[in-house]
Coordinates of C-alpha atoms and ligand atoms in Angstrom, one line a residue:
X1439 CA 0.4 0.3 -0.2
X1440 CA 1.2 3.9 -0.9
X1441 CA 3.0 5.8 2.2
X1442 CA 0.3 8.9 0.9
X1443 CA 1.1 11.5 3.7
X1444 CA -2.4 12.6 3.1
X1445 CA -5.3 10.9 6.1
X1446 CA -7.3 10.5 2.9
X1447 CA -6.6 6.2 1.3
X1448 CA -5.4 6.4 -1.6
X1449 CA -7.8 5.8 -4.6
X1450 CA -7.4 3.5 -7.9
X1451 CA -9.1 4.3 -10.7
X1452 CA -9.4 1.9 -14.5
X1453 CA -9.0 3.4 -17.9
X1454 CA -8.6 7.0 -18.4
X1455 CA -11.5 8.1 -20.4
X1456 CA -14.3 10.7 -20.1
X1457 CA -15.3 9.9 -16.4
X1458 CA -12.4 8.4 -15.3
X1459 CA -10.4 11.6 -15.9
X1460 CA -12.5 13.5 -14.6
X1461 CA -13.4 10.8 -11.0
X1462 CA -9.5 10.4 -10.6
X1463 CA -8.3 15.3 -11.1
X1464 CA -11.4 15.6 -9.2
X1465 CA -9.9 13.0 -6.0
X1466 CA -6.6 14.4 -6.0
X1467 CA -8.4 17.7 -5.7
X1468 CA -9.7 16.5 -2.6
X1469 CA -6.6 15.3 -1.6
X1470 CA -6.5 12.1 -2.2
X1471 CA -3.2 10.2 -3.7
X1472 CA -4.0 8.5 -7.1
X1473 CA -3.6 5.9 -9.4
X1474 CA -4.6 5.3 -12.6
X1475 CA -4.3 2.1 -14.8
X1476 CA -4.6 3.3 -18.9
X1477 CA -3.7 0.1 -20.7
X1478 CA -3.3 2.5 -23.9
X1479 CA 0.9 4.1 -23.5
X1480 CA 0.6 6.9 -25.7
X1481 CA -2.6 8.6 -23.2
X1482 CA -0.3 8.2 -20.3
X1483 CA 2.9 9.6 -21.1
X1484 CA -0.5 12.2 -22.4
X1485 CA -2.1 12.6 -19.0
X1486 CA 2.2 12.4 -16.9
X1487 CA 2.7 15.4 -19.0
X1488 CA 0.0 17.0 -17.8
X1489 CA -2.1 16.7 -21.5
X1490 CA -6.0 15.7 -21.7
X1491 CA -6.9 14.8 -24.6
X1492 CA -10.8 15.9 -24.3
X1493 CA -12.3 19.4 -24.0
X1494 CA -13.4 19.7 -20.7
X1495 CA -13.9 23.1 -19.3
X1496 CA -11.6 23.4 -15.7
X1497 CA -9.9 19.9 -16.2
X1498 CA -6.7 21.2 -17.8
X1499 CA -6.7 23.0 -15.0
X1500 CA -7.2 20.4 -12.4
X1501 CA -5.4 18.6 -13.7
X1502 CA -2.0 20.7 -13.9
X1503 CA -2.6 21.2 -10.1
X1504 CA -2.8 18.1 -9.1
X1505 CA -0.8 16.4 -10.9
X1506 CA 2.0 16.1 -8.3
X1507 CA -1.0 12.8 -6.6
X1508 CA -1.9 11.8 -10.0
X1509 CA 0.2 9.1 -11.2
X1510 CA -0.6 7.2 -14.6
X1511 CA 0.4 3.7 -15.2
X1512 CA -0.6 0.3 -17.4
X1513 CA 0.0 -2.0 -15.0
X1514 CA -2.6 -2.3 -13.0
X1515 CA 0.5 -4.0 -10.6
X1516 CA 1.1 -0.8 -9.3
X1517 CA -2.2 0.2 -9.2
X1518 CA -3.1 -2.7 -6.5
X1519 CA -0.6 -2.3 -5.1
X1520 CA -0.8 1.4 -4.0
X1521 CA -4.0 1.5 -3.4
X1522 CA -7.3 -0.8 -2.0
X1523 CA -10.1 1.4 -4.0
X1524 CA -10.6 0.9 -7.3
X1525 CA -13.0 2.8 -9.4
X1526 CA -13.9 1.6 -12.4
X1527 CA -14.4 3.9 -14.8
X1528 CA -13.4 1.6 -18.9
X1529 CA -16.1 1.7 -21.6
X1530 CA -19.0 -0.9 -22.1
X1531 CA -20.3 0.0 -25.6
X1532 CA -24.0 -1.1 -27.0
X1533 CA -22.6 -4.4 -29.1
X1534 CA -25.6 -5.2 -32.9
X1535 CA -28.0 -6.6 -30.0
X1536 CA -27.9 -3.6 -28.3
X1537 CA -26.9 -5.2 -25.0
X1538 CA -23.7 -3.4 -23.4
X1539 CA -19.9 -4.7 -24.3
X1540 CA -18.5 -6.4 -20.3
X1541 CA -15.8 -7.4 -22.1
X1542 CA -12.8 -5.0 -20.6
X1543 CA -15.0 -5.2 -17.5
X1544 CA -14.9 -8.1 -17.6
X1545 CA -10.4 -7.5 -17.9
X1546 CA -9.9 -5.3 -15.3
X1547 CA -12.0 -8.7 -12.9
X1548 CA -9.7 -11.0 -13.5
X1549 CA -6.7 -8.5 -13.5
X1550 CA -7.9 -7.9 -9.9
X1551 CA -7.8 -12.1 -8.9
X1552 CA -9.0 -13.5 -5.5
X1553 CA -8.1 -9.9 -3.6
X1554 CA -10.5 -9.5 -1.0
X1555 CA -7.5 -6.6 0.4
X1556 CA -9.0 -5.2 -2.8
X1557 CA -12.7 -2.7 -3.5
X1558 CA -14.2 -3.2 -6.9
X1559 CA -16.2 0.5 -7.6
X1560 CA -18.2 0.6 -10.5
X1561 CA -18.9 3.5 -11.6
X1562 CA -18.8 2.0 -15.3
X1563 CA -23.2 2.1 -16.4
X1564 CA -24.1 -2.0 -16.6
X1565 CA -26.9 -3.8 -16.9
X1566 CA -28.8 -4.6 -13.9
X1567 CA -27.4 -7.7 -12.7
X1568 CA -23.6 -7.5 -13.5
X1569 CA -21.9 -7.1 -10.4
X1570 CA -24.5 -10.6 -8.7
X1571 CA -22.7 -12.3 -12.3
X1572 CA -19.7 -10.9 -10.6
X1573 CA -19.6 -11.8 -7.5
X1574 CA -21.5 -15.1 -8.5
X1575 CA -17.6 -16.1 -9.9
X1576 CA -16.4 -14.2 -7.2
X1577 CA -17.8 -14.4 -3.4
X1578 CA -15.4 -12.7 -0.9
X1579 CA -15.3 -9.2 -4.0
X1580 CA -15.7 -6.3 -2.2
X1581 CA -17.7 -4.4 -5.0
X1582 CA -19.7 -1.5 -5.2
X1583 CA -21.9 -0.4 -7.8
X1584 CA -21.8 3.9 -7.6
X1585 CA -22.5 5.2 -11.1
X1586 CA -22.2 8.4 -12.4
X1587 CA -24.1 10.8 -13.5
X1588 CA -21.6 13.4 -14.5
X1589 CA -22.8 15.7 -16.9
X1590 CA -20.0 16.6 -20.4
X1591 CA -19.2 20.4 -20.5
X1592 CA -19.7 20.6 -16.2
X1593 CA -18.4 17.5 -15.4
X1594 CA -16.3 18.7 -12.7
X1595 CA -18.5 20.5 -11.2
X1596 CA -21.3 18.1 -11.0
X1597 CA -18.5 15.5 -9.2
X1598 CA -18.0 18.5 -6.9
X1599 CA -21.8 19.6 -5.5
X1600 CA -23.6 16.0 -6.6
X1601 CA -27.1 15.5 -6.2
X1602 CA -27.0 12.5 -4.6
X1603 CA -23.6 9.7 -4.5
X1604 CA -25.6 6.2 -5.6
X1605 CA -23.9 3.4 -3.6
X1606 CA -25.3 -0.2 -3.8
X1607 CA -23.3 -2.9 -2.1
X1608 CA -23.6 -5.8 0.5
X1609 CA -23.7 -5.4 3.9
X1610 CA -24.0 -8.0 5.1
X1611 CA -21.4 -8.1 8.3
X1612 CA -21.0 -11.5 7.9
X1613 CA -20.2 -10.7 4.1
X1614 CA -16.5 -10.0 4.6
X1615 CA -16.4 -7.4 1.5
X1616 CA -18.8 -5.8 3.6
X1617 CA -16.2 -2.9 4.7
X1618 CA -16.4 -1.5 1.0
X1619 CA -19.7 0.5 1.3
X1620 CA -18.9 2.3 4.1
X1621 CA -15.6 3.1 2.7
X1622 CA -16.6 5.4 -0.6
X1623 CA -19.7 7.3 1.8
X1624 CA -16.9 8.6 3.3
X1625 CA -14.7 9.5 0.7
X1626 CA -17.3 10.6 -0.8
X1627 CA -18.9 12.6 2.7
X1628 CA -16.6 15.4 1.9
X1629 CA -19.5 16.9 -1.1
X1630 CA -22.5 17.0 1.1
X1631 CA -24.6 15.6 -1.4
X1632 CA -28.0 12.5 -0.1
X1633 CA -26.3 8.7 0.0
X1634 CA -28.2 6.9 -1.3
X1635 CA -27.3 3.6 0.5
X1636 CA -29.0 0.6 -1.3
X1637 CA -28.3 -3.5 -2.9
X1638 CA -25.9 -3.5 -5.7
X1639 CA -28.7 -4.2 -8.4
X1640 CA -31.6 -1.5 -7.3
X1641 CA -28.1 0.6 -7.4
X1642 CA -27.0 -0.8 -11.5
X1643 CA -30.8 0.6 -12.5
X1644 CA -30.3 3.9 -10.3
X1645 CA -27.7 4.9 -13.5
X1646 CA -30.3 2.9 -15.9
X1647 CA -34.2 4.5 -15.0
X1648 CA -32.2 8.5 -14.6
X1649 CA -31.1 8.0 -17.7
X1650 CA -34.4 6.2 -19.3
X1651 CA -36.6 8.5 -18.1
X1652 CA -34.6 11.7 -18.8
X1653 CA -34.3 11.1 -22.3
X1654 CA -38.1 10.2 -22.2
X1655 CA -38.9 14.1 -20.9
X1656 CA -36.9 15.4 -24.6
X1657 CA -38.6 13.0 -26.8
X1658 CA -41.9 14.3 -24.6
X1659 CA -41.2 17.5 -24.7
X1660 CA -39.9 17.5 -28.4
X1661 CA -43.5 15.9 -29.6
X1662 CA -45.4 19.1 -27.4
X1663 CA -43.0 20.9 -29.6
X1664 CA -43.8 19.3 -32.6
X1665 CA -47.5 19.3 -31.9
X1666 CA -46.8 23.0 -31.0
X1667 CA -45.6 23.8 -34.6
X1668 CA -49.0 21.9 -35.9
X1669 CA -51.2 24.7 -33.6
X1670 CA -50.1 27.8 -33.4
X1671 CA -48.3 26.9 -29.6
X1672 CA -44.9 28.3 -28.5
X1673 CA -42.8 25.6 -27.2
X1674 CA -40.1 27.9 -24.7
X1675 CA -43.4 29.2 -23.1
X1676 CA -45.7 25.9 -22.3
X1677 CA -42.0 23.5 -21.3
X1678 CA -41.9 28.0 -18.8
X1679 CA -46.0 26.5 -17.6
X1680 CA -45.5 22.5 -17.1
X1681 CA -41.7 23.6 -15.6
X1682 CA -43.3 25.8 -12.2
X1683 CA -44.9 23.0 -11.3
X1684 CA -42.7 21.3 -9.2
X1685 CA -44.1 17.3 -9.0
X1686 CA -42.5 18.4 -13.7
X1687 CA -39.2 20.2 -13.0
X1688 CA -37.8 23.1 -15.4
X1689 CA -35.3 21.0 -16.9
X1690 CA -34.4 18.9 -19.8
X1691 CA -37.6 20.5 -20.6
X1692 CA -35.3 22.0 -23.9
X1693 CA -37.1 21.2 -27.4
X1694 CA -34.6 20.8 -30.1
X1695 CA -33.6 18.6 -33.0
X1696 CA -32.8 15.6 -30.4
X1697 CA -30.6 14.0 -27.4
X1698 CA -27.2 12.8 -28.3
X1699 CA -23.5 11.7 -26.5
X1700 CA -22.3 8.4 -25.4
X1701 CA -25.2 8.5 -22.6
X1702 CA -29.3 9.0 -24.0
X1703 CA -29.1 6.5 -26.8
X1704 CA -27.1 3.6 -25.0
X1705 CA -28.4 3.5 -22.3
X1706 CA -32.0 3.8 -23.3
X1707 CA -32.0 0.7 -26.1
X1708 CA -29.1 -1.1 -22.6
X1709 CA -32.0 -1.1 -20.5
X1710 CA -34.7 -2.2 -22.9
X1711 CA -32.5 -4.6 -24.2
X1712 CA -32.5 -5.6 -20.6
X1713 CA -36.5 -5.4 -19.9
X1714 CA -36.8 -7.5 -23.4
X1715 CA -34.7 -9.8 -22.3
X1716 CA -35.7 -10.7 -19.0
X1717 CA -39.1 -11.1 -20.9
X1718 CA -41.0 -7.7 -20.0
X1719 CA -41.1 -5.4 -22.9
X1720 CA -40.1 -1.8 -22.6
X1721 CA -43.3 0.0 -25.0
X1722 CA -42.7 3.6 -24.0
X1723 CA -39.2 3.6 -24.8
X1724 CA -39.6 2.1 -28.1
X1725 CA -41.4 5.3 -28.6
X1726 CA -38.8 7.6 -27.0
X1727 CA -36.3 6.1 -29.1
X1728 CA -37.9 6.0 -32.4
X1729 CA -39.2 10.2 -30.9
X1730 CA -34.9 11.3 -30.1
X1731 CA -34.3 9.5 -34.0
X1732 CA -37.2 11.4 -36.4
X1733 CA -36.3 15.0 -34.6
X1734 CA -33.3 15.1 -35.7
X1735 CA -34.4 14.7 -39.3
X1736 CA -37.6 17.1 -39.0
X1737 CA -35.0 19.7 -40.5
X1738 CA -35.1 18.7 -43.7
X1739 CA -39.0 19.2 -43.5
X1740 CA -38.1 22.5 -42.6
X1741 CA -35.5 23.7 -45.0
X1742 CA -38.1 21.4 -48.4
X1743 CA -40.7 24.0 -47.1
X1744 CA -38.9 27.2 -47.2
X1745 CA -35.6 26.6 -50.3
X1746 CA -38.0 24.5 -52.1
X1747 CA -38.4 19.9 -52.6
X1748 CA -35.3 19.2 -54.8
X1749 CA -32.2 20.5 -51.4
X1750 CA -29.7 19.9 -54.6
X1751 CA -26.9 22.1 -54.8
X1752 CA -28.0 23.7 -51.8
X1753 CA -26.1 24.9 -49.3
X1754 CA -26.1 24.0 -46.5
X1755 CA -24.5 25.4 -43.0
X1756 CA -24.9 23.7 -40.0
X1757 CA -23.4 25.9 -36.5
X1758 CA -22.2 23.5 -34.6
X1759 CA -22.0 19.4 -34.7
X1760 CA -20.5 18.2 -30.9
X1761 CA -23.7 16.8 -29.1
X1762 CA -24.3 19.6 -26.7
X1763 CA -21.8 22.5 -26.0
X1764 CA -18.7 22.4 -24.1
X1765 CA -17.9 19.6 -25.4
X1766 CA -15.8 18.2 -28.4
X1767 CA -18.0 15.5 -28.1
X1768 CA -19.0 13.4 -31.1
X1769 CA -20.6 11.0 -30.6
X1770 CA -24.0 10.1 -31.8
X1771 CA -24.6 13.5 -32.1
X1772 CA -27.3 14.9 -34.4
X1773 CA -25.2 16.8 -37.2
X1774 CA -24.2 13.8 -37.4
X1775 CA -27.7 12.1 -39.8
X1776 CA -28.4 15.4 -40.9
X1777 CA -24.6 15.4 -41.7
X1778 CA -25.4 12.4 -44.6
X1779 CA -29.3 13.5 -44.3
X1780 CA -29.1 17.1 -46.4
X1781 CA -25.7 15.3 -48.2
X1782 CA -28.1 12.3 -48.9
X1783 CA -30.8 15.0 -51.3
X1784 CA -27.7 16.1 -52.5
X1785 CA -27.0 19.4 -51.2
X1786 CA -24.0 21.5 -49.9
X1787 CA -22.8 20.9 -46.3
X1788 CA -20.7 23.0 -44.8
X1789 CA -19.8 24.1 -41.3
X1790 CA -18.8 24.9 -37.7
X1791 CA -17.8 23.8 -33.9
X1792 CA -15.4 26.3 -31.6
X1793 CA -14.4 23.1 -30.0
X1794 CA -15.0 19.8 -32.4
X1795 CA -14.0 20.6 -35.6
X1796 CA -12.0 18.5 -35.4
X1797 CA -13.4 14.9 -34.7
X1798 CA -15.2 15.6 -36.6
X1799 CA -14.0 15.9 -39.8
X1800 CA -13.6 12.3 -39.8
X1801 CA -16.8 11.4 -39.1
X1802 CA -17.9 14.4 -41.4
X1803 CA -16.5 13.1 -45.2
X1804 CA -18.5 15.1 -48.4
X1805 CA -19.3 18.7 -45.3
X1806 CA -16.3 21.3 -46.0
X1807 CA -15.5 21.5 -42.4
X1808 CA -14.5 26.1 -41.9
X1809 CA -12.6 27.4 -39.4
X1810 CA -15.2 30.7 -38.4
X1811 CA -18.6 31.2 -38.4
X1812 CA -18.9 33.6 -40.9
X1813 CA -16.9 30.4 -43.4
X1814 CA -19.1 28.3 -43.0
X1815 CA -22.4 30.4 -43.8
X1816 CA -20.4 31.8 -47.0
X1817 CA -22.9 31.7 -49.9
X1818 CA -25.8 29.9 -47.9
X1819 CA -29.1 28.9 -48.3
X1820 CA -29.4 28.5 -45.0
X1821 CA -28.0 27.9 -41.7
X1822 CA -29.2 25.3 -39.0
X1823 CA -28.3 26.6 -35.4
X1824 CA -27.0 22.4 -34.5
X1825 CA -25.1 23.0 -31.1
X1826 CA -25.9 25.8 -29.2
X1827 CA -23.1 27.1 -27.6
X1828 CA -23.8 30.6 -27.0
X1829 CA -21.1 32.3 -29.2
X1830 CA -23.8 32.0 -32.4
X1831 CA -25.9 33.5 -29.7
X1832 CA -24.0 35.8 -30.7
X1833 CA -23.1 36.7 -34.1
X1834 CA -24.1 40.0 -35.8
X1835 CA -26.3 39.0 -37.8
X1836 CA -25.5 42.2 -40.1
X1837 CA -22.7 40.1 -41.0
X1838 CA -24.5 36.9 -41.5
X1839 CA -27.3 39.0 -43.9
X1840 CA -24.9 39.7 -46.1
X1841 CA -22.2 36.5 -46.8
X1842 CA -25.1 34.6 -47.6
X1843 CA -27.1 33.8 -50.3
X1844 CA -30.1 33.2 -48.2
X1845 CA -31.9 34.5 -45.2
X1846 CA -32.9 31.7 -43.4
X1847 CA -31.8 29.8 -40.2
X1848 CA -33.5 27.1 -38.8
X1849 CA -32.9 27.1 -35.1
X1850 CA -32.5 23.4 -33.7
X1851 CA -32.0 24.6 -30.1
X1852 CA -34.5 27.5 -30.2
X1853 CA -31.3 29.5 -29.0
X1854 CA -31.8 32.9 -30.7
X1855 CA -34.0 35.7 -29.9
X1856 CA -37.2 35.1 -33.5
X1857 CA -37.8 37.9 -33.4
X1858 CA -34.8 40.4 -33.6
X1859 CA -33.2 37.7 -36.0
X1860 CA -36.7 38.1 -38.2
X1861 CA -36.1 43.0 -37.9
X1862 CA -32.5 41.8 -39.3
X1863 CA -34.0 40.3 -42.3
X1864 CA -34.0 36.6 -41.6
X1865 CA -36.4 34.1 -42.0
X1866 CA -36.4 31.9 -38.8
X1867 CA -37.7 28.8 -38.6
X1868 CA -36.9 27.5 -33.9
X1869 CA -38.8 24.0 -33.0
X1870 CA -41.9 24.0 -31.7
X1871 CA -42.3 27.7 -31.9
X1872 CA -43.7 30.0 -34.9
X1873 CA -41.7 30.4 -37.8
X1874 CA -41.1 35.0 -38.1
X1875 CA -40.1 36.8 -40.6
X1876 CA -40.1 36.2 -44.6
X1877 CA -42.9 34.9 -46.2
X1878 CA -43.7 33.1 -43.0
X1879 CA -46.6 33.2 -42.3
X1880 CA -47.7 34.5 -38.9
X1881 CA -49.1 31.6 -36.0
X1882 CA -52.0 33.6 -34.5
X1883 CA -50.1 33.3 -31.0
X1884 CA -46.6 34.7 -33.0
X1885 CA -48.9 37.9 -34.1
X1886 CA -50.7 38.5 -30.9
X1887 CA -47.2 38.3 -29.5
X1888 CA -45.9 41.0 -31.8
X1889 CA -49.4 43.5 -31.1
X1890 CA -48.3 44.1 -27.1
Ligands
UGA132 C1 -25.3 12.8 -19.4 C2 -26.7 13.0 -17.8 O1 -27.1 13.8 -18.1 C3 -25.0 12.4 -16.7 O2 -26.2 12.6 -15.8 C4 -24.9 11.1 -16.8 O3 -24.3 11.0 -16.0 C5 -24.6 11.6 -18.0 O4 -25.5 11.0 -19.8 C6 -23.8 9.8 -18.6 O5 -24.3 9.1 -18.9 O6 -22.6 9.8 -18.4 P1 -24.6 13.8 -20.8 O7 -24.5 12.8 -21.8 O8 -23.0 14.6 -20.5 O9 -25.1 13.0 -19.9 O10 -25.5 15.1 -21.1 P2 -26.6 16.0 -20.9 O11 -26.7 17.2 -20.6 O12 -27.5 15.1 -20.9 O13 -27.4 15.5 -22.2 C7 -27.5 15.0 -23.7 C8 -28.2 15.1 -24.6 O14 -29.5 16.1 -24.3 C9 -27.5 16.6 -25.7 O15 -28.1 16.0 -26.7 C10 -28.3 17.5 -25.6 O16 -28.6 17.9 -26.4 C11 -29.9 17.3 -25.2 N1 -31.2 17.5 -24.7 C12 -30.1 17.9 -23.2 C13 -32.4 17.8 -24.7 O17 -32.2 18.1 -26.6 N2 -32.9 18.3 -23.8 C14 -32.7 19.0 -22.9 O18 -33.6 19.9 -22.2 C15 -31.2 18.7 -22.7

């Protein structure tokens, strides 16, 4: 074991992906010595120098600040020698069947061997039943399910101020590994979130059910938005009015062009599969997934409404490519589906993203990626706001107007002030809001708002 000078126990982290890096760096910030095991030597070298391979606000500063008590290594033996509490943060990507691929988790479990001195704390999102399957083989393994609820882009703040910390563990006094749940609670206690102590399967389910519920909320408001477009209501007003009911809450009621990222699409499908594999048909989740897929494509209909049915040769500029702002993560980003659909329609697609351009270039063949918004908008027949980067709300509308061929903005995230955009000479169409400007026929709601 390590001779840390701190009274806090040393912590091991397995996997230096996004979850692992945030977890490791934040534990180091809390004063723990942290040993990170990562199998890719290049990543170990880069991180050991204090450099990061992902874009996450506040993380670079925190990493450099705490580098003196963080070790990055490819050697699992070093982790086992120096730490008892080992947080598993390896990825669990979906397989062709929609189930989670647990091969990396299984490798870690086999590497720990029959040690009863160590605890494996599962941060990776795994199907319900994974913990009990692991413990069927290793009866004495101290195993804790401690799912993570961090959001990309605000992960450091989320870690430091958790709403709750879920700790699923076997606490029976006769179980040799029963110490682990308390040990995990002790290291999270300084952060002040509510501690949810429960069994392993329930902790695993809390994670999947939370993500599935949030995704359901988004698909729900997206469907309300689509109906608003038909009946002349404004979804932003509707969401505000709904969200004031404490039972509903205002968060995750932003209509848009669909959820993406590495978690919601994967976890909703994983929960649907898990239910199906155990004989239950989770109907609601089928609808959540389908609504989300269709939502990404609705932009095409809006473009055709204004530019005509034939998009061949039309120049469409995409503003924002990452699945949400403040990250360069392109996984399951709506831009992927949208740009392929546009290319399929024969459109010429240009794009700009403040941080995801490099990653996007590999994933979006045929899309002309530009290094500033105006360059992407030059000669465009329409601009589509795909990701709500705050800087797009600051664009000089006069400059945008003079560089575009047709003044049409489709705001896929309801980022802009539609009235101001229309006043600057554009046709503006958001999601679930009345179209404004140009020949757009104002709906009853828009007309009454304008009259006030
Ligand atoms: C999500 C959860 O919010 C985290 O609690 C969880 O830890 C994480 O997944 C995970 O399982 O690892 P994340 O994927 O980083 O976090 O991003 P969110 O901020 O939740 O956004 C997900 C997607 O939903 C984005 O595409 C976003 O644009 C979309 N969204 C979000 C909406 O379309 N409307 C909303 O109102 C909120």
